[in-house]
mmCIF file of C-alpha atoms and ligand atoms in Angstrom:
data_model
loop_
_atom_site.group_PDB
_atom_site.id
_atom_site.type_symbol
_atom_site.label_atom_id
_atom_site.label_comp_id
_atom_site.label_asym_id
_atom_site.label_seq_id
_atom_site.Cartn_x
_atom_site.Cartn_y
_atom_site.Cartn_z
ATOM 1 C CA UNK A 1368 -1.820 14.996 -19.643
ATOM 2 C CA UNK A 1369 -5.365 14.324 -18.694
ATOM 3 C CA UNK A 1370 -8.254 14.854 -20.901
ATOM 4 C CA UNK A 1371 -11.827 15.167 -18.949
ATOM 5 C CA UNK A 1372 -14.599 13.787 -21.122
ATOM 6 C CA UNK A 1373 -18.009 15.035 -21.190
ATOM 7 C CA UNK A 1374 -20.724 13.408 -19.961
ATOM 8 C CA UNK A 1375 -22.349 13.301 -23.103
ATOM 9 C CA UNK A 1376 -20.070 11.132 -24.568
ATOM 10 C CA UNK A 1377 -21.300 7.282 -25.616
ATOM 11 C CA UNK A 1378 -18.876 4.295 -24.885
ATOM 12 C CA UNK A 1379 -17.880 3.728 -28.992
ATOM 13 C CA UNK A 1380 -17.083 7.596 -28.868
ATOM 14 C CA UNK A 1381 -14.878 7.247 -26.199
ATOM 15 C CA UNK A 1382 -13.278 3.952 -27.224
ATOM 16 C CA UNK A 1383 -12.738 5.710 -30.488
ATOM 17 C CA UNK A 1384 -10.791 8.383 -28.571
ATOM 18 C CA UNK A 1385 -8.765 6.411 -27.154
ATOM 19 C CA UNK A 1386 -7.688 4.376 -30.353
ATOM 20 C CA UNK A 1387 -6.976 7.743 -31.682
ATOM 21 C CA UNK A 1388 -4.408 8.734 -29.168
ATOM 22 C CA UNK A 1389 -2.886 4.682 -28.734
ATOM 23 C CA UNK A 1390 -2.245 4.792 -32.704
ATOM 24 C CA UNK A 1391 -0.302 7.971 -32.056
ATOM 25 C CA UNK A 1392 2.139 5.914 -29.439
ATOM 26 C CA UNK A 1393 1.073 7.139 -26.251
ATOM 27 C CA UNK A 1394 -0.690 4.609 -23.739
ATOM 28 C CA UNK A 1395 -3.690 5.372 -22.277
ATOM 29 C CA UNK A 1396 -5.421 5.063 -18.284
ATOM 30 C CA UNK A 1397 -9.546 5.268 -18.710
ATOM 31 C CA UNK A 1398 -10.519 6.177 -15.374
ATOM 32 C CA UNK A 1399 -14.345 6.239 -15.430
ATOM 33 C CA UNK A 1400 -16.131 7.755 -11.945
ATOM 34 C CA UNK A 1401 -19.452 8.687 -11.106
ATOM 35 C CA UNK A 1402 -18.867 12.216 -12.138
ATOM 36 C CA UNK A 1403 -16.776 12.291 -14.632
ATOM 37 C CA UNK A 1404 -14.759 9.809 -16.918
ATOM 38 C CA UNK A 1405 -10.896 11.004 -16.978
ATOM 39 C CA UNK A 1406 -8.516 9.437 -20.142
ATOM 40 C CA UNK A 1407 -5.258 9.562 -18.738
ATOM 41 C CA UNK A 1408 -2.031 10.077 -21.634
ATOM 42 C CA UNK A 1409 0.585 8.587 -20.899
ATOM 43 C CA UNK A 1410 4.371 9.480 -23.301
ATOM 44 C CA UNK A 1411 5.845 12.580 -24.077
ATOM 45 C CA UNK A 1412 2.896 14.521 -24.264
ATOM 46 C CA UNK A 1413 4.684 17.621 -25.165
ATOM 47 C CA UNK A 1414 3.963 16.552 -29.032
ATOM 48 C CA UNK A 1415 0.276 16.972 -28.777
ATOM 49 C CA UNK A 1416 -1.910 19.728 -28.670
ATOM 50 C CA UNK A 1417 -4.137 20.677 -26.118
ATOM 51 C CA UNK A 1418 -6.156 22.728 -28.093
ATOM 52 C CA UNK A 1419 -6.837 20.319 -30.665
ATOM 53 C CA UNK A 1420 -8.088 17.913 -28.213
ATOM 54 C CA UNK A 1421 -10.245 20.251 -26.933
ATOM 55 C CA UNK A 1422 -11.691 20.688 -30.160
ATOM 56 C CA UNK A 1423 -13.301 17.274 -30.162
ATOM 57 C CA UNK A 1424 -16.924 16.931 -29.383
ATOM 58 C CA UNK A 1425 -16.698 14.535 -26.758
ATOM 59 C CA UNK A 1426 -13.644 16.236 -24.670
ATOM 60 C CA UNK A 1427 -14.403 19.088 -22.015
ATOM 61 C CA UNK A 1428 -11.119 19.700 -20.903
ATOM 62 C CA UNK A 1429 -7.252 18.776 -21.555
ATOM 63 C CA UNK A 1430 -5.216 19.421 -18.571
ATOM 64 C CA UNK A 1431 -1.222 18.988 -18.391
ATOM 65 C CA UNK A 1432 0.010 17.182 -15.519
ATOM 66 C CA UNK A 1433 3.078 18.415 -14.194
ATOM 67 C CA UNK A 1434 3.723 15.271 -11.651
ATOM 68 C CA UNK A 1435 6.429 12.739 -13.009
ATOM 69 C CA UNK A 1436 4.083 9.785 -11.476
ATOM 70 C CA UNK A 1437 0.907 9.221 -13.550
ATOM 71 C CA UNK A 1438 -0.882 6.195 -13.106
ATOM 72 C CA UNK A 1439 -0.855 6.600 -9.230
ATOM 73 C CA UNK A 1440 -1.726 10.248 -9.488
ATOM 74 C CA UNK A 1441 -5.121 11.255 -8.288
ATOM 75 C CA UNK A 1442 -5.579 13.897 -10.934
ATOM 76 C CA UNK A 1443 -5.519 10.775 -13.683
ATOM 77 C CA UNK A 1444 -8.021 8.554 -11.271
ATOM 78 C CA UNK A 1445 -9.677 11.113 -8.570
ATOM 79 C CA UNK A 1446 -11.846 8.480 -6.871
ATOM 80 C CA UNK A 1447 -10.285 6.085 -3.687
ATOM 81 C CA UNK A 1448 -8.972 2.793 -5.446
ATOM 82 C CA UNK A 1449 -10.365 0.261 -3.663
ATOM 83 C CA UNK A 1450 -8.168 -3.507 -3.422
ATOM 84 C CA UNK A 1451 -10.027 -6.650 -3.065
ATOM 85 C CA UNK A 1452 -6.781 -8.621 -0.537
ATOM 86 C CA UNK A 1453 -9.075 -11.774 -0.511
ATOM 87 C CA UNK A 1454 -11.418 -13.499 1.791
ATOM 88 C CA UNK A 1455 -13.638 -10.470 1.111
ATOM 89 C CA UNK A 1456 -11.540 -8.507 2.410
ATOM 90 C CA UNK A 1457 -11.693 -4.491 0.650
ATOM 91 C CA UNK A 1458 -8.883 -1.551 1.392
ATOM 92 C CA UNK A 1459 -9.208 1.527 0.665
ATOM 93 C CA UNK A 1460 -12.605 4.312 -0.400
ATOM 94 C CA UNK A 1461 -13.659 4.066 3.311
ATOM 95 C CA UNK A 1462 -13.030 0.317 4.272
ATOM 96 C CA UNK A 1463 -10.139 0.345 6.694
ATOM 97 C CA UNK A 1464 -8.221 -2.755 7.411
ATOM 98 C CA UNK A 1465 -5.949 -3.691 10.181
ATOM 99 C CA UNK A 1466 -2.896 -5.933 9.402
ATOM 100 C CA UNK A 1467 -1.676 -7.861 12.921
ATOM 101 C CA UNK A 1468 0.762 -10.360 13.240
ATOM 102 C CA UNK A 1469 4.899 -11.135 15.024
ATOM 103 C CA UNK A 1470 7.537 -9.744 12.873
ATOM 104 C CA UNK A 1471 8.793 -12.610 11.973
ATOM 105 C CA UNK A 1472 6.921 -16.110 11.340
ATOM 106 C CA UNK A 1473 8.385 -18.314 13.947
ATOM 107 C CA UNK A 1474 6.404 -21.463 14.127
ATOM 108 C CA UNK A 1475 3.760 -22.989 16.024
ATOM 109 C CA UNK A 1476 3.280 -19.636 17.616
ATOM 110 C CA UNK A 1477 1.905 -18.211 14.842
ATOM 111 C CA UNK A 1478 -1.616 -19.908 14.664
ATOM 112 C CA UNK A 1479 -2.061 -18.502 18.646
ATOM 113 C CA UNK A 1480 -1.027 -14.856 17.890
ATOM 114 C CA UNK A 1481 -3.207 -15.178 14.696
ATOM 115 C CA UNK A 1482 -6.393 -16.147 16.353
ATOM 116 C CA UNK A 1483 -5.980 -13.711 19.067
ATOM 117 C CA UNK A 1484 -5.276 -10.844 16.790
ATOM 118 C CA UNK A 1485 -8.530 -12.039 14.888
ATOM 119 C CA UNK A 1486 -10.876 -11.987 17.715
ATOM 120 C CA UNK A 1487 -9.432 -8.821 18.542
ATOM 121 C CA UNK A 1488 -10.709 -7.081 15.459
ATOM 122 C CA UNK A 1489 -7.687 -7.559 12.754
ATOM 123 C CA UNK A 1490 -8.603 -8.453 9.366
ATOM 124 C CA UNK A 1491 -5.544 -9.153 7.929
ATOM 125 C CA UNK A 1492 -2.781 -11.368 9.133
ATOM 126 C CA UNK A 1493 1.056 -10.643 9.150
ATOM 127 C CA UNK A 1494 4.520 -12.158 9.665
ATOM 128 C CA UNK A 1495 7.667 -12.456 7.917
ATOM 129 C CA UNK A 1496 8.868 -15.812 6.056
ATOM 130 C CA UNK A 1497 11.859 -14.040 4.038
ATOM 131 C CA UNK A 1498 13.179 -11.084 6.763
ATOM 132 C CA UNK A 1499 15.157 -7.981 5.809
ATOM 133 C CA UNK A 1500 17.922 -7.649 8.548
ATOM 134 C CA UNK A 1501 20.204 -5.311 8.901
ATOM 135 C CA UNK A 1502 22.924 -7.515 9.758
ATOM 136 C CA UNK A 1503 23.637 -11.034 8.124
ATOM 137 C CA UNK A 1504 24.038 -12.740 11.447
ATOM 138 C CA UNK A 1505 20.350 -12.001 12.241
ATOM 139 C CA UNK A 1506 17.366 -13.999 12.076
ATOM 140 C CA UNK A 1507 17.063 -14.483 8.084
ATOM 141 C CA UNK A 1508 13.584 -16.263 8.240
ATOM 142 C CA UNK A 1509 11.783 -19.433 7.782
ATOM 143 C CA UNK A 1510 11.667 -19.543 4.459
ATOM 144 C CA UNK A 1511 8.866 -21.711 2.483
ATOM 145 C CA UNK A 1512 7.676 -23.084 5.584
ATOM 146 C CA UNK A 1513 7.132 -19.948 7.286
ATOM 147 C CA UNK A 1514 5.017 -19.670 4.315
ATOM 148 C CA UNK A 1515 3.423 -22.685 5.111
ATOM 149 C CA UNK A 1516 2.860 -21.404 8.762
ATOM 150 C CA UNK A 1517 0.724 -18.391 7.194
ATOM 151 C CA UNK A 1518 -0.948 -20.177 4.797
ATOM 152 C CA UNK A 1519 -2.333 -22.611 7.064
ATOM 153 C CA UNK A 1520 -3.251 -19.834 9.431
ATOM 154 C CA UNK A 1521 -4.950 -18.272 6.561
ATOM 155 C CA UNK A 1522 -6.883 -21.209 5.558
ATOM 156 C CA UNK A 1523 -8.157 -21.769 9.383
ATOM 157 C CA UNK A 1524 -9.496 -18.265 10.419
ATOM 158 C CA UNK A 1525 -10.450 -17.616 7.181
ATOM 159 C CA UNK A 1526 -8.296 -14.609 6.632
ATOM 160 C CA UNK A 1527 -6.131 -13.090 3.651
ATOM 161 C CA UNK A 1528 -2.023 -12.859 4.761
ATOM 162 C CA UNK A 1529 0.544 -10.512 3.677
ATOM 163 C CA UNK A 1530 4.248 -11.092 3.610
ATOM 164 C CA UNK A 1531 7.482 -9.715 2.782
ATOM 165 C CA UNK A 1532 9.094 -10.696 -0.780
ATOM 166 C CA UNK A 1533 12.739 -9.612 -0.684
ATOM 167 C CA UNK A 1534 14.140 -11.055 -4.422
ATOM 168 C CA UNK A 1535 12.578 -11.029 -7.657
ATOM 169 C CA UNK A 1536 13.437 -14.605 -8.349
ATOM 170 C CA UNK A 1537 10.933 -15.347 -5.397
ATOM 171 C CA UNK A 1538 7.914 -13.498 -6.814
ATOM 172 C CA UNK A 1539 6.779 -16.759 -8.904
ATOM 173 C CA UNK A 1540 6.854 -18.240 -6.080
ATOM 174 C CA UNK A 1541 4.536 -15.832 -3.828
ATOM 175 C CA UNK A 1542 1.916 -16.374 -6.478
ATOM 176 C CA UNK A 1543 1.893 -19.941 -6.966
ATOM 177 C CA UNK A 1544 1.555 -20.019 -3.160
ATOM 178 C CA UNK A 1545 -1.753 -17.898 -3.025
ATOM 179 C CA UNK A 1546 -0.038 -15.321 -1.257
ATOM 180 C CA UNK A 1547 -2.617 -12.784 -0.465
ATOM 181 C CA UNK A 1548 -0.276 -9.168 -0.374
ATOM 182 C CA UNK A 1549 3.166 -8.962 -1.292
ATOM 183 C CA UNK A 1550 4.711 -6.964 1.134
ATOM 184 C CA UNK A 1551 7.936 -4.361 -0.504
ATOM 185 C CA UNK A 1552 9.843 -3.443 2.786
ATOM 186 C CA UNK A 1553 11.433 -0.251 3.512
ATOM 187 C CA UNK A 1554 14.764 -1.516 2.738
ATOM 188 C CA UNK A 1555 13.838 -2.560 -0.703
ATOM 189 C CA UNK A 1556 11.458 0.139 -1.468
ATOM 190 C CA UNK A 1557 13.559 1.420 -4.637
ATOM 191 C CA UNK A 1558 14.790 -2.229 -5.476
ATOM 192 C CA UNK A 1559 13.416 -1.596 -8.887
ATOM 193 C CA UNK A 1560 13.490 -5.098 -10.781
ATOM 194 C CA UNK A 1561 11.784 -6.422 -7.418
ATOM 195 C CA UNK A 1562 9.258 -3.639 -8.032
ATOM 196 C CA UNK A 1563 8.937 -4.664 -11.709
ATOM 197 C CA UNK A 1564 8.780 -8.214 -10.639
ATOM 198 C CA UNK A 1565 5.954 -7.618 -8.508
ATOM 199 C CA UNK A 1566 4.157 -5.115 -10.761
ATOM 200 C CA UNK A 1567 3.599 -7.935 -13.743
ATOM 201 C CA UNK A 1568 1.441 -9.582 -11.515
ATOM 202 C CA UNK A 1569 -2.343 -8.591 -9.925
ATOM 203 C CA UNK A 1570 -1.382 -9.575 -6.335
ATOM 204 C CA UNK A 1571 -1.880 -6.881 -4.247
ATOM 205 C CA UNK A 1572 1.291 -5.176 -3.186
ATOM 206 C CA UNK A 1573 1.866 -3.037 0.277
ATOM 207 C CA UNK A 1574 5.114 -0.858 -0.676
ATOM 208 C CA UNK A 1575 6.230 0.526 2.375
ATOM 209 C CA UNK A 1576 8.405 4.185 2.317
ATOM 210 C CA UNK A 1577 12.134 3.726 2.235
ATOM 211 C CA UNK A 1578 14.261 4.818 5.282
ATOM 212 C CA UNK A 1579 15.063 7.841 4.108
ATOM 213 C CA UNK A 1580 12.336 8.397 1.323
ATOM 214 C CA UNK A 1581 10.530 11.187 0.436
ATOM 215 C CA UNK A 1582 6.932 10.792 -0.399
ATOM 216 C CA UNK A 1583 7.599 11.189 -4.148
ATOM 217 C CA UNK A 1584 9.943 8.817 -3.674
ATOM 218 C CA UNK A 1585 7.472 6.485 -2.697
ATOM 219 C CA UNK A 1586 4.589 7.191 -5.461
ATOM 220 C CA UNK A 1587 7.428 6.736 -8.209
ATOM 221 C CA UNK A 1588 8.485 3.141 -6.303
ATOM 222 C CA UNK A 1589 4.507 2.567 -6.593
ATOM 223 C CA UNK A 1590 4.605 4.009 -10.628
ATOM 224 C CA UNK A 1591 7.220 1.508 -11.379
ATOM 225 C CA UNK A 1592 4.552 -1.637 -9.924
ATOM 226 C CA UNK A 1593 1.930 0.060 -11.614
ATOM 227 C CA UNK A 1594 3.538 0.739 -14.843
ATOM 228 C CA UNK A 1595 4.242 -3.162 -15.135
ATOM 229 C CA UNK A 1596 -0.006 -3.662 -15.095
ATOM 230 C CA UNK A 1597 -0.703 -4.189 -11.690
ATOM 231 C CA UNK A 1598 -3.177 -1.667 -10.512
ATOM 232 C CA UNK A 1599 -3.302 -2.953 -6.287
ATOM 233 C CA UNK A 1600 -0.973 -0.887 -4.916
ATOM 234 C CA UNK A 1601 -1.246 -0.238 -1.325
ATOM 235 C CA UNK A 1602 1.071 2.418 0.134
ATOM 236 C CA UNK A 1603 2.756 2.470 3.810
ATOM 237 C CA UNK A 1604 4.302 5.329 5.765
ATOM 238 C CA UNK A 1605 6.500 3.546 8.525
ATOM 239 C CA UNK A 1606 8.569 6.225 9.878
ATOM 240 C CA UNK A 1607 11.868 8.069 8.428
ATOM 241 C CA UNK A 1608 14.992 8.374 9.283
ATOM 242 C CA UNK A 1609 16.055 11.951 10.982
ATOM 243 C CA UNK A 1610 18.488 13.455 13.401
ATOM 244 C CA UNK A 1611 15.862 11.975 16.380
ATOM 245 C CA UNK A 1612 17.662 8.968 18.051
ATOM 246 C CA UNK A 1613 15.187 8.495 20.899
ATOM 247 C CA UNK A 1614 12.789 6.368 18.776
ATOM 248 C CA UNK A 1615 13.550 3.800 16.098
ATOM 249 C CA UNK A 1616 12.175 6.169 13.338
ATOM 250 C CA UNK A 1617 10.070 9.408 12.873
ATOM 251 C CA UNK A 1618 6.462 8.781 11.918
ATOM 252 C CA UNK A 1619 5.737 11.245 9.580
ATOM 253 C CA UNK A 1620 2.148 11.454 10.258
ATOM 254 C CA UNK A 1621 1.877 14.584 7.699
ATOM 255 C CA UNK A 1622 2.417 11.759 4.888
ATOM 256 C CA UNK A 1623 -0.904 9.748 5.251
ATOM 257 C CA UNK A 1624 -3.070 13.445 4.684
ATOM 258 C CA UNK A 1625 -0.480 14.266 1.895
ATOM 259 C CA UNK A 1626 -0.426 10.815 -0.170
ATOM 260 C CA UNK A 1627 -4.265 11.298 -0.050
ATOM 261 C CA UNK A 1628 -4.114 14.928 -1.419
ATOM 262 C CA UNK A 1629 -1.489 12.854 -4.247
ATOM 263 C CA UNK A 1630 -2.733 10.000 -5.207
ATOM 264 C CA UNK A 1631 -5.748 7.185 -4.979
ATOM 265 C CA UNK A 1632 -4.172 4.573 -3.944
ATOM 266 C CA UNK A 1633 -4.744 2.911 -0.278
ATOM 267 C CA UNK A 1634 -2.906 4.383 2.591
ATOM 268 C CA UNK A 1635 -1.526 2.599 5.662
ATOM 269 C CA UNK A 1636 -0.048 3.405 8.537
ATOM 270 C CA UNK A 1637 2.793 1.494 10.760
ATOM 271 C CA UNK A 1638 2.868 2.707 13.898
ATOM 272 C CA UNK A 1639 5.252 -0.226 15.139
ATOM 273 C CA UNK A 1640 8.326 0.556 12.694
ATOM 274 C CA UNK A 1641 7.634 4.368 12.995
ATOM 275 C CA UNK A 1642 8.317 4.135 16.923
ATOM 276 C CA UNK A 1643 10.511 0.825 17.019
ATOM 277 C CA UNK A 1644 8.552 0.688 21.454
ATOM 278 C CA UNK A 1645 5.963 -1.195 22.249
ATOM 279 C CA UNK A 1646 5.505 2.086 25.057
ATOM 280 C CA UNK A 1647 4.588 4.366 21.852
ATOM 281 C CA UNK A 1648 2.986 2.139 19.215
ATOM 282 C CA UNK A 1649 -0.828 2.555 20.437
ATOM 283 C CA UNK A 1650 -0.109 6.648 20.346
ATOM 284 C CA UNK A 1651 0.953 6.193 17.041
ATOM 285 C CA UNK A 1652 -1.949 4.016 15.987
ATOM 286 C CA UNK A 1653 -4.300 6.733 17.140
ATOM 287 C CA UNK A 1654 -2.811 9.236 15.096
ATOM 288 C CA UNK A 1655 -2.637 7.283 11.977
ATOM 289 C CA UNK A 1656 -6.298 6.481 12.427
ATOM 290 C CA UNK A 1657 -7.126 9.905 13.020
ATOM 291 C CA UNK A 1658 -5.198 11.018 10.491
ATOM 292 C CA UNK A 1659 -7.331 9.271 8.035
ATOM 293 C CA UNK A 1660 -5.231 6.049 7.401
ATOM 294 C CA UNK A 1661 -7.185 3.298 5.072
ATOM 295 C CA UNK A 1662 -5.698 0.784 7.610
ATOM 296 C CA UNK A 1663 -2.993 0.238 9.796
ATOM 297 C CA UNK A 1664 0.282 -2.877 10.489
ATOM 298 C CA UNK A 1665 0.571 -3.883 13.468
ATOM 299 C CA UNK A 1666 3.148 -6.364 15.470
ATOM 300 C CA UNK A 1667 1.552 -8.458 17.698
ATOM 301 C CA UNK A 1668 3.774 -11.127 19.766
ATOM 302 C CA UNK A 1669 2.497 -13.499 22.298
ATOM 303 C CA UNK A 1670 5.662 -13.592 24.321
ATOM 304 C CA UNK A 1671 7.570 -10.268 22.986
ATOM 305 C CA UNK A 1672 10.791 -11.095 25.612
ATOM 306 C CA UNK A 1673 11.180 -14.488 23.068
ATOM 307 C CA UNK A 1674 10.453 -12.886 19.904
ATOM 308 C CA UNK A 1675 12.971 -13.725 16.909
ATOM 309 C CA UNK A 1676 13.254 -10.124 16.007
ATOM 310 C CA UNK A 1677 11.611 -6.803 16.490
ATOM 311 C CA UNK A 1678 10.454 -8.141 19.911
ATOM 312 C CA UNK A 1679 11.028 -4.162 21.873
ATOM 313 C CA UNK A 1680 8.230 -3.197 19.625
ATOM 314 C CA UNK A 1681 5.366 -5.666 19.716
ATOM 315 C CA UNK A 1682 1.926 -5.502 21.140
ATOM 316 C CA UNK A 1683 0.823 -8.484 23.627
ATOM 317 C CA UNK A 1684 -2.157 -9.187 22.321
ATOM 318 C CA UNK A 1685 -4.196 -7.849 25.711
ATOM 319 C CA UNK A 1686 -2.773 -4.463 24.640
ATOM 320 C CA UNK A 1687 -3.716 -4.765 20.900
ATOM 321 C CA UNK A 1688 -7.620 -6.135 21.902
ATOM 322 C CA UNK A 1689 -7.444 -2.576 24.043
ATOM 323 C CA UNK A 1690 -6.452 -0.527 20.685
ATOM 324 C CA UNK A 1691 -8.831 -2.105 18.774
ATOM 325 C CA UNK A 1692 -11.447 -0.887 20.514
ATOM 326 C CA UNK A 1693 -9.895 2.731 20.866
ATOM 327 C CA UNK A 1694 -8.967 2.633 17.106
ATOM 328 C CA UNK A 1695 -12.703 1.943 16.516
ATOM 329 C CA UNK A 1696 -13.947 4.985 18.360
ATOM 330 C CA UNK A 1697 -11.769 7.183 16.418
ATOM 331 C CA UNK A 1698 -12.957 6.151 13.087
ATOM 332 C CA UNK A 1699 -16.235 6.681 14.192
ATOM 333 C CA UNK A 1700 -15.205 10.276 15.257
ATOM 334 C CA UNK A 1701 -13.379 10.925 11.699
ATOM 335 C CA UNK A 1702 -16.509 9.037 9.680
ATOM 336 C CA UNK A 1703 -19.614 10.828 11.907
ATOM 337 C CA UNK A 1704 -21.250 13.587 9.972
ATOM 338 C CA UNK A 1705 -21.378 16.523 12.295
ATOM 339 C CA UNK A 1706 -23.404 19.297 11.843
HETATM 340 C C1 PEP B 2511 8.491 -5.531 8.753
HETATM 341 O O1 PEP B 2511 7.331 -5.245 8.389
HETATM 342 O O2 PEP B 2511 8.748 -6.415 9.589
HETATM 343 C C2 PEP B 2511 9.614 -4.732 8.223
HETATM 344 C C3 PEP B 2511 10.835 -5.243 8.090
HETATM 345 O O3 PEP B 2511 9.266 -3.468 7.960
HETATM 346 P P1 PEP B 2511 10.100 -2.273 7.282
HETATM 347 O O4 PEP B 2511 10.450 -2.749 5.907
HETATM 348 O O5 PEP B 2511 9.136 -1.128 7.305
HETATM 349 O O6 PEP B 2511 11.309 -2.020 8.132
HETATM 350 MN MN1 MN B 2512 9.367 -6.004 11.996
#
């Protein structure tokens, strides 16, 4: 339930309503905006009536909302969140980010592909420490040291990092490090003590959409993070599973529109595990852009033929300096006012 505040109202009045409802047991989301201020009621709203919230001086309009997701719903919070990742760094309510960076973090390597994906335009840096493979023989990861690796990158090009945290007991760690965005993969996506884990901290968190997730799916994976306090949720459409076997996924372009329509949270893109070939990533990229995307993750290998995993799908960094640039045209198309 949502109730929509007038403007009249003064801060103690509104602080007052809100006691009022928190001493009846519900919680509470204040979501103030330049329009309008929204208090969000969180609990089994069915035990209060609308009509005698409506009688209140201060309230204009109660609203039920039907949605089982609350805090990440735009009808609680109707303005863009917008997440500081560090370094000055801003996602989200217009500010569009691009996260570059290998797969996986596999040494020395890392500080090349870094600076070239820098000068190239990205803002963010990526690469896997802790990897999610399908099979146990595979490439695990470097572990600490990888992040090591990123933080030292970090440090040098002055940049914030996010990485993949696969186990709960490894959150604590993530933090202490100064990791800049916890990365929730697809595979773990409804892992929900990791998502609890991660949600009692104020890290920013990119939860990417599980293989075969549907988009509600994904905002109640983001509702469990948010539940727990933190607020910097960052949401990722990288490409479902269907009946098509001739790419690695299906980019479900539709979502990035639809999770807008849904909710306020950040929206990225990942063309690179939506198409699983480096032949179709750019296309991809376009489309997420153009679909409105608050930013986009990229893999970006210097040699892909030597890569430690997801090699088929990276971007030499020639070819990502080349998107960049066409990237940047098309959010100047989306952004221009046109009469
Ligand atoms: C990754 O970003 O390297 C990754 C494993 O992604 P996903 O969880 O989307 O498969
Ligand atoms: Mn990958």
């Amino acid at each position: 339930m949502i109730a929509i505040v007038k403007q009249t109202a003064t801060p103690e009045q509104l602080q007052q309503f809100v006691n009022w409802i928190e001493n009846r047991g519900y919680r509470t989301n204040v979501s103030q905006g330049d329009n309008e201020t929204i208090v969000g009621i969180i609990g089994d709203t069915t035990q209060i009536d609308p009509f005698l919230l409506e009688s209140m001086d201060i309230i204009d309009q109660v609203r039920r909302v039907s949605e089982p997701y609350k805090l990440a719903n735009r009808k609680f919070h109707p303005e863009d969140t917008v997440i500081d990742c560090g370094h000055g760094v801003l996602i989200g309510g217009g500010h569009f980010q691009v996260m570059a960076g290998p797969c996986s973090v596999e040494g020395d390597n890392l500080i090349q592909i870094a600076r070239a994906v820098k000068a190239a335009g990205a803002t963010i840096l990526r690469g896997g420490a802790y990897k999610p493979r399908t099979s146990p023989y595979a490439y695990q990861g470097m572990g600490e040291r990888g992040l090591d690796l990123l933080l030292e990158a970090s440090a040098e090009l002055d940049m914030p990092v996010i990485t993949e945290v696969m186990d709960p007991r490894d959150v604590q760690l993530f933090v202490d490090r100064g990791i800049d965005i916890m990365q929730i993969g697809a595979r773990n996506a409804q892992n929900f003590n990791l998502l609890k884990e991660v949600g009692k901290t104020t890290t920013p968190v990119l939860l990417k959409r599980g293989l075969s997730g549907t988009i509600d799916e994904l905002l109640m994976g983001a509702e469990y993070i948010m539940s727990e306090g933190n607020p910097n949720v960052i949401l990722c459409e990288r490409g479902i599973r269907t009946f098509e076997t001739r790419t690695r996924n299906t980019f479900d372009v539709n979502a990035i529109p639809v999770l807008h329509h849904l909710t306020h949270l950040p929206v990225v893109g990942d063309p690179s595990h939506a198409t699983g070939y480096t032949r179709y990533v750019r296309q991809a990229a376009y489309a997420a852009t153009a679909a409105g995307a608050d930013g986009l993750e990229i893999e970006v290998h210097n040699c892909p033929q030597e890569a430690w995993s997801d090699g088929a799908q990276a971007l030499v960094p020639e070819q990502f300096e080349d998107a960049m640039k066409r990237i940047a045209l098309i959010r100047e198309a989306i952004t221009a006012d046109v009469e």
